[in-house]
Structures are given as C-alpha cells and as structure tokens.
CSV table of C-alpha atoms and ligand atoms in Angstrom, one decimal:
chain,number,residue,atom,x,y,z
T,296,MET,CA,-0.7,11.4,139.0
T,297,ILE,CA,0.3,13.5,136.0
T,298,GLU,CA,-1.3,16.7,137.5
T,299,ALA,CA,0.9,16.2,140.6
T,300,VAL,CA,4.0,15.8,138.5
T,301,LYS,CA,3.2,18.9,136.5
T,302,GLU,CA,2.8,20.9,139.7
T,303,ILE,CA,6.2,19.7,140.9
T,304,ALA,CA,7.9,20.5,137.6
T,305,LEU,CA,6.4,24.0,137.5
T,306,ALA,CA,7.5,24.7,141.0
T,307,ALA,CA,11.0,23.4,140.2
T,308,GLY,CA,11.1,25.6,137.2
T,309,GLU,CA,10.3,28.6,139.4
T,310,ILE,CA,13.2,27.7,141.6
T,311,LEU,CA,15.4,27.8,138.5
T,312,MET,CA,14.1,31.2,137.3
T,313,GLU,CA,14.5,32.6,140.8
T,314,LYS,CA,18.2,31.5,140.9
T,315,LEU,CA,18.7,32.9,137.4
T,316,LEU,CA,17.5,36.3,138.5
T,317,THR,CA,19.3,36.3,141.9
T,318,GLY,CA,22.6,34.9,140.8
T,319,VAL,CA,23.9,31.4,140.1
T,320,SER,CA,26.9,29.8,141.8
T,321,VAL,CA,28.7,27.6,139.3
T,322,GLN,CA,31.1,24.7,140.0
T,323,ALA,CA,33.0,22.5,137.6
T,324,LYS,CA,32.1,18.8,137.5
T,325,GLY,CA,34.6,18.0,134.7
T,326,SER,CA,36.6,20.3,132.4
T,327,ILE,CA,33.5,21.6,130.6
T,328,ASP,CA,30.7,19.9,132.6
T,329,LEU,CA,29.2,22.3,135.1
T,330,VAL,CA,26.8,22.1,138.1
T,331,THR,CA,25.1,25.0,139.8
T,332,ASP,CA,23.4,25.5,143.1
T,333,ALA,CA,20.2,25.6,141.0
T,334,ASP,CA,20.6,22.0,139.8
T,335,GLN,CA,21.0,21.0,143.4
T,336,ALA,CA,18.1,23.1,144.8
T,337,SER,CA,15.7,21.9,142.0
T,338,GLU,CA,16.7,18.2,142.5
T,339,ALA,CA,16.3,18.4,146.3
T,340,PHE,CA,12.8,19.9,145.8
T,341,VAL,CA,11.7,17.4,143.1
T,342,VAL,CA,13.0,14.4,145.0
T,343,ARG,CA,11.4,15.4,148.2
T,344,GLU,CA,8.0,16.0,146.6
T,345,LEU,CA,8.1,12.7,144.6
T,346,ARG,CA,9.1,10.7,147.8
T,347,LYS,CA,6.3,12.3,149.7
T,348,ARG,CA,3.7,11.3,147.2
T,349,PHE,CA,5.1,8.0,145.9
T,350,PRO,CA,7.1,6.5,148.8
T,351,GLU,CA,7.2,3.0,147.1
T,352,HIS,CA,8.9,4.2,143.9
T,353,GLY,CA,12.6,4.2,143.0
T,354,ILE,CA,14.5,7.4,142.2
T,355,LEU,CA,17.3,8.1,139.8
T,356,ALA,CA,18.3,11.8,139.6
T,357,GLU,CA,21.3,13.4,137.9
T,358,GLU,CA,22.9,15.1,140.9
T,359,GLY,CA,23.0,12.0,143.0
T,360,ALA,CA,19.7,11.2,144.5
T,361,ARG,CA,19.1,7.4,144.4
T,362,ARG,CA,16.5,5.2,146.0
T,363,GLU,CA,15.9,1.6,145.4
T,364,GLY,CA,12.2,1.2,144.8
T,365,ALA,CA,10.1,-1.5,146.5
T,366,GLY,CA,8.1,-1.8,143.3
T,367,GLU,CA,8.6,-1.7,139.5
T,368,TYR,CA,8.5,2.1,139.1
T,369,LEU,CA,11.5,4.4,138.8
T,370,TRP,CA,11.4,8.2,138.6
T,371,VAL,CA,14.2,9.5,136.4
T,372,ILE,CA,14.9,13.1,136.9
T,373,ASP,CA,17.0,15.8,135.3
T,374,PRO,CA,16.5,18.8,137.7
T,375,LEU,CA,18.1,21.2,135.2
T,376,ASP,CA,18.7,20.0,131.6
T,377,GLY,CA,20.8,22.6,129.9
T,378,THR,CA,23.1,23.6,132.7
T,379,THR,CA,25.7,25.2,130.5
T,380,ASN,CA,23.1,27.4,128.9
T,381,PHE,CA,21.7,28.3,132.3
T,382,ALA,CA,25.2,29.1,133.7
T,383,HIS,CA,25.7,31.5,130.8
T,384,GLY,CA,22.2,33.0,131.0
T,385,PHE,CA,21.2,31.6,127.6
T,386,PRO,CA,17.5,31.0,128.0
T,387,TYR,CA,17.0,27.4,126.9
T,388,PHE,CA,16.8,24.8,129.7
T,389,CYS,CA,14.2,22.7,131.4
T,390,VAL,CA,13.2,20.4,134.2
T,391,SER,CA,12.6,16.8,133.1
T,392,ILE,CA,10.8,14.1,135.0
T,393,GLY,CA,10.0,10.6,133.6
T,394,LEU,CA,8.4,7.6,135.2
T,395,VAL,CA,10.0,4.4,133.9
T,396,GLN,CA,8.4,0.9,134.2
T,397,GLY,CA,10.8,-1.9,133.1
T,398,ASP,CA,12.4,-0.6,129.9
T,399,GLU,CA,9.6,1.9,129.0
T,400,THR,CA,8.7,5.4,130.1
T,401,VAL,CA,5.0,5.5,131.0
T,402,LEU,CA,4.7,9.1,132.2
T,403,ALA,CA,6.6,12.3,131.3
T,404,VAL,CA,6.7,16.0,132.2
T,405,VAL,CA,9.2,18.4,130.8
T,406,TYR,CA,8.9,22.1,131.8
T,407,ASP,CA,10.5,25.0,130.1
T,408,PRO,CA,10.2,27.9,132.7
T,409,VAL,CA,11.4,30.6,130.3
T,410,ARG,CA,8.6,30.1,127.8
T,411,ARG,CA,6.2,28.7,130.5
T,412,GLU,CA,5.7,25.6,128.3
T,413,CYS,CA,4.7,22.4,130.1
T,414,PHE,CA,5.0,19.2,127.9
T,415,ALA,CA,3.3,16.2,129.4
T,416,ALA,CA,2.6,12.7,128.1
T,417,GLU,CA,1.2,9.4,129.4
T,418,LYS,CA,1.8,6.2,127.5
T,419,GLY,CA,-1.1,5.5,125.2
T,420,SER,CA,-2.8,8.9,125.9
T,421,GLY,CA,-0.9,11.3,123.7
T,422,ALA,CA,1.5,14.2,124.3
T,423,TYR,CA,0.3,17.7,125.2
T,424,LEU,CA,1.8,21.2,125.4
T,425,ASN,CA,0.0,23.4,128.0
T,426,GLY,CA,-3.0,21.2,127.4
T,427,ARG,CA,-2.9,21.2,123.5
T,428,ARG,CA,-2.4,17.9,121.8
T,429,LEU,CA,0.9,17.5,119.9
T,430,THR,CA,1.8,15.8,116.7
T,431,VAL,CA,5.1,15.6,114.9
T,432,SER,CA,5.8,17.4,111.6
T,433,LYS,CA,5.0,16.0,108.2
T,434,THR,CA,8.3,16.9,106.4
T,435,ASP,CA,9.3,13.9,104.4
T,436,THR,CA,12.9,14.5,103.3
T,437,VAL,CA,16.0,15.5,105.2
T,438,HIS,CA,16.6,18.1,102.5
T,439,ARG,CA,13.5,20.0,103.7
T,440,SER,CA,14.1,19.4,107.5
T,441,LEU,CA,15.3,21.4,110.4
T,442,LEU,CA,17.1,19.2,112.9
T,443,ALA,CA,19.0,19.4,116.2
T,444,THR,CA,21.8,17.4,117.8
T,445,GLY,CA,24.2,17.7,120.7
T,446,PHE,CA,27.8,16.8,121.5
T,447,PRO,CA,29.2,14.9,124.5
T,448,TYR,CA,31.1,16.7,127.3
T,449,ASP,CA,34.2,14.5,126.3
T,450,ILE,CA,34.1,15.8,122.7
T,451,ALA,CA,37.8,16.7,122.8
T,452,THR,CA,38.9,13.2,123.6
T,453,THR,CA,36.3,10.7,122.3
T,454,SER,CA,36.0,9.3,118.8
T,455,ARG,CA,32.2,9.2,119.3
T,456,ASN,CA,32.1,13.0,119.0
T,457,ASN,CA,29.3,13.2,116.4
T,458,LEU,CA,31.2,15.7,114.3
T,459,GLU,CA,31.2,13.8,111.0
T,460,ALA,CA,27.5,13.0,111.3
T,461,PHE,CA,26.8,16.6,112.2
T,462,SER,CA,28.6,17.8,109.1
T,463,ARG,CA,26.9,15.3,106.8
T,464,VAL,CA,23.4,16.1,108.0
T,465,ASN,CA,24.1,19.8,108.0
T,466,LYS,CA,25.0,19.7,104.4
T,467,ALA,CA,22.0,17.6,103.5
T,468,SER,CA,19.3,19.6,105.3
T,469,GLN,CA,18.0,23.1,106.0
T,470,GLY,CA,20.1,23.2,109.2
T,471,VAL,CA,21.2,21.4,112.3
T,472,ARG,CA,21.0,23.3,115.6
T,473,SER,CA,22.9,22.4,118.8
T,474,LEU,CA,20.7,23.9,121.4
T,475,GLY,CA,22.1,22.4,124.6
T,476,ALA,CA,19.2,20.7,126.4
T,477,ALA,CA,18.4,17.3,125.0
T,478,ALA,CA,15.2,16.7,126.9
T,479,LEU,CA,13.8,20.0,125.6
T,480,ASP,CA,15.1,19.2,122.1
T,481,LEU,CA,13.1,16.0,122.1
T,482,CYS,CA,10.0,18.0,123.1
T,483,GLN,CA,10.5,20.3,120.1
T,484,VAL,CA,10.4,17.2,117.8
T,485,ALA,CA,7.1,16.2,119.5
T,486,ALA,CA,5.8,19.7,118.9
T,487,GLY,CA,6.7,19.6,115.2
T,488,ARG,CA,9.1,22.5,115.5
T,489,LEU,CA,12.0,20.3,114.7
T,490,ASP,CA,11.8,17.3,112.3
T,491,ALA,CA,14.3,15.3,114.2
T,492,PHE,CA,16.9,15.2,117.0
T,493,TRP,CA,19.8,12.7,117.6
T,494,GLU,CA,22.6,12.5,120.1
T,495,LEU,CA,25.1,9.9,121.4
T,496,SER,CA,26.2,9.1,124.9
T,497,LEU,CA,23.3,10.7,126.8
T,498,ARG,CA,22.1,9.5,130.2
T,499,PRO,CA,18.7,8.2,131.3
T,500,TRP,CA,17.7,11.6,132.8
T,501,ASP,CA,18.3,13.3,129.4
T,502,LEU,CA,16.2,10.7,127.6
T,503,ALA,CA,13.4,9.2,129.7
T,504,ALA,CA,10.8,12.0,129.5
T,505,GLY,CA,11.5,13.5,126.1
T,506,SER,CA,11.5,10.2,124.3
T,507,LEU,CA,7.9,9.4,125.5
T,508,MET,CA,6.8,12.9,124.3
T,509,VAL,CA,8.0,12.0,120.7
T,510,GLN,CA,6.4,8.6,120.8
T,511,GLU,CA,3.1,9.9,122.0
T,512,ALA,CA,3.2,12.7,119.3
T,513,GLN,CA,3.4,9.8,116.8
T,514,GLY,CA,7.1,10.2,116.1
T,515,THR,CA,9.7,7.4,115.8
T,516,VAL,CA,12.4,6.9,118.5
T,517,THR,CA,15.3,4.4,118.0
T,518,GLY,CA,19.0,4.3,118.8
T,519,CYS,CA,21.4,5.9,116.4
T,520,ALA,CA,22.0,2.7,114.5
T,521,GLY,CA,18.3,2.0,114.3
T,522,GLU,CA,18.3,-0.4,117.3
T,523,LYS,CA,15.4,-0.6,119.8
T,524,PHE,CA,15.4,2.5,122.0
T,525,SER,CA,15.8,2.2,125.8
T,526,PRO,CA,15.1,5.2,128.1
T,527,LEU,CA,17.9,3.7,130.3
T,528,GLY,CA,20.3,3.6,127.4
T,529,HIS,CA,22.6,6.3,125.8
T,530,ASP,CA,21.9,7.0,122.2
T,531,VAL,CA,18.8,8.4,120.6
T,532,CYS,CA,17.5,9.2,117.1
T,533,ALA,CA,14.0,10.7,117.4
T,534,SER,CA,12.1,11.9,114.3
T,535,ASN,CA,8.7,12.5,112.8
T,536,GLY,CA,9.0,9.0,111.3
T,537,PHE,CA,8.9,10.2,107.7
T,538,ILE,CA,12.7,11.0,107.5
T,539,HIS,CA,13.8,8.4,110.0
T,540,GLU,CA,15.5,5.9,107.6
T,541,GLU,CA,17.1,8.6,105.6
T,542,LEU,CA,18.5,10.3,108.7
T,543,LEU,CA,19.8,7.0,110.1
T,544,GLN,CA,21.8,6.4,106.9
T,545,LEU,CA,23.4,9.8,107.2
T,546,ILE,CA,24.4,9.5,110.9
T,547,LYS,CA,25.6,5.9,110.6
T,548,LEU,CA,28.9,5.8,112.4
D,1424,IPD,C1,23.3,18.0,128.8
D,1424,IPD,C2,22.4,18.6,127.8
D,1424,IPD,C3,23.1,18.7,126.4
D,1424,IPD,C4,23.7,17.4,126.0
D,1424,IPD,C5,24.6,16.8,127.0
D,1424,IPD,C6,23.8,16.6,128.3
D,1424,IPD,P1,22.9,18.8,131.3
D,1424,IPD,O1,22.6,17.8,130.0
D,1424,IPD,O2,21.2,17.8,127.6
D,1424,IPD,O3,22.2,19.2,125.5
D,1424,IPD,O4,24.4,17.7,124.8
D,1424,IPD,O5,25.1,15.6,126.6
D,1424,IPD,O6,24.6,16.1,129.3
D,1424,IPD,O7,24.3,18.5,131.8
D,1424,IPD,O8,22.8,20.2,130.9
D,1424,IPD,O9,21.9,18.3,132.3
D,1425,CA,CA1,20.8,16.6,131.1
D,1426,CA,CA1,21.2,18.3,134.4
C-alpha cells in the first residue's frame, strides 16, 4: 500500500512543480489565506487515485473532497501544504497524505518535490526518507536546540497567536524558524534537522502524516499542553523527546 501512496504523492508533487514553472493562479480564501489552481489540481489527482485503489475508504482533503468511508479508514490529505510559500515562489512546500484509523495515523507519506525528498512511515515499521531510516536528534536542552513553529491565519485577531511562546522559546534556544509548511516541518523533526516543532490551531491535513513520521523516528508528539495527541485535533508539540518537557514549560499558554 505504501508504495502506491508514494507513487501518488510523487506524481502530485510533479503537478505542483509544473504549475510553479508555468504560472500559478492565486485566489484569496480569507484575508491572508490563499488557494491556488495547484492546490485544486493536486487534490483532484490524489483523491481520484486513492478512490480508484481504495474505494471502501473515507476521504478528508483540505480543498473540499469528502467521502464517508464504508470502513474504519480515512485518508487525510493536504494536496499542497505551504500554499503561501508556493504562491510567492518560496521553495518550501509539500504534498501530505495520511491514513487514519480511529484516532491514530497508521500510514504516512509526505513529499517535498523541490528537494525530491519522500518521507514515508507505517505504524510500527519506522520512518524513512528516500528509503533511509530516520531517527530524531539527540539534543537534550532547549538552549542547544533549533526549532520551528508557525502562526495561524487569524493571527491578527486571535489571542491564541503563539507570539509570546515564540518569543520565550526564541530567547531560550539557538533559534526558532517559521517555515510555513507544518507537515514538512514535522518531517524535519523526524529527520533530526530540527529538534522540535510546535503549532496551535492546525487542521487534520496538516498533522496526520507528519506526526506519524516523528513518532516512527522515535520522537515524542503531544498537544501543546502535554495532552494526548490526536491527528484529528488542532495543536501539536513534536520533539526529539529529550527536550519535550522543557519545551512544554516554555510554550505553556
Ligand atoms: C498552512 C501551513 C503553515 C501553517 C498554517 C497552515 P496551508 O497550511 O502548514 O505552516 O502555519 O497554519 O494552515 O494552508 O499552506 O496548506
Ligand atoms: Ca496545510
Ligand atoms: Ca493546503
């Protein structure tokens, strides 16, 4: 199954790259929340291919595709995570596909078409980058860590804007990046390139695949107050495990 999903993610990534080279048409969803024809073309392709292969399974995709599944499995899809980056030509975005069973992701593929990096994981079988097994970093203090976070589209109006936590962690660490593609940020934690990532108010398609990647690379994934993580929830704190408690204390709302 995972090979089929990798093939789909790679082909969707090619659709994104093609659109990037030939010109993107951008529309506004909200005041700073964008959608492009590439989001829609990638989603149409991924959903069509998954339906063809797994007709019994449910579908939940960011740009609107929904299908009640006959069984217990739900494909959770972000056809383009990092739309704002993509619309500006900033080369950091991905295709994210997770398979959720109950309240757990059991299979995940995240593809970064710019770097041609395909992250893949199955529950209980480890996380891989282009076939190479991944493990999280070993950094054991926030002081020596490089981290990433993100901010919600309603940053100007919500009190859950993450700005105070960002400031605290930034002062306490070697740096906090805001890269703009949550699913890919989670994969960077799995690859040991970042020591942790946290963000509030995300959606299942941002979280489902990347969170399994961190868990299968032996990292720790919880909510931002240390609560049990759900791929169908909103908040995530994903780390190498060693700095988890220290980070949770710093980001406490
Ligand atoms: C967004 C990105 C971004 C995060 C936003 C997400 P999109 O997804 O993951 O990093 O900060 O909260 O909505 O809209 O580019 O698919
Ligand atoms: Ca997203
Ligand atoms: Ca998206």
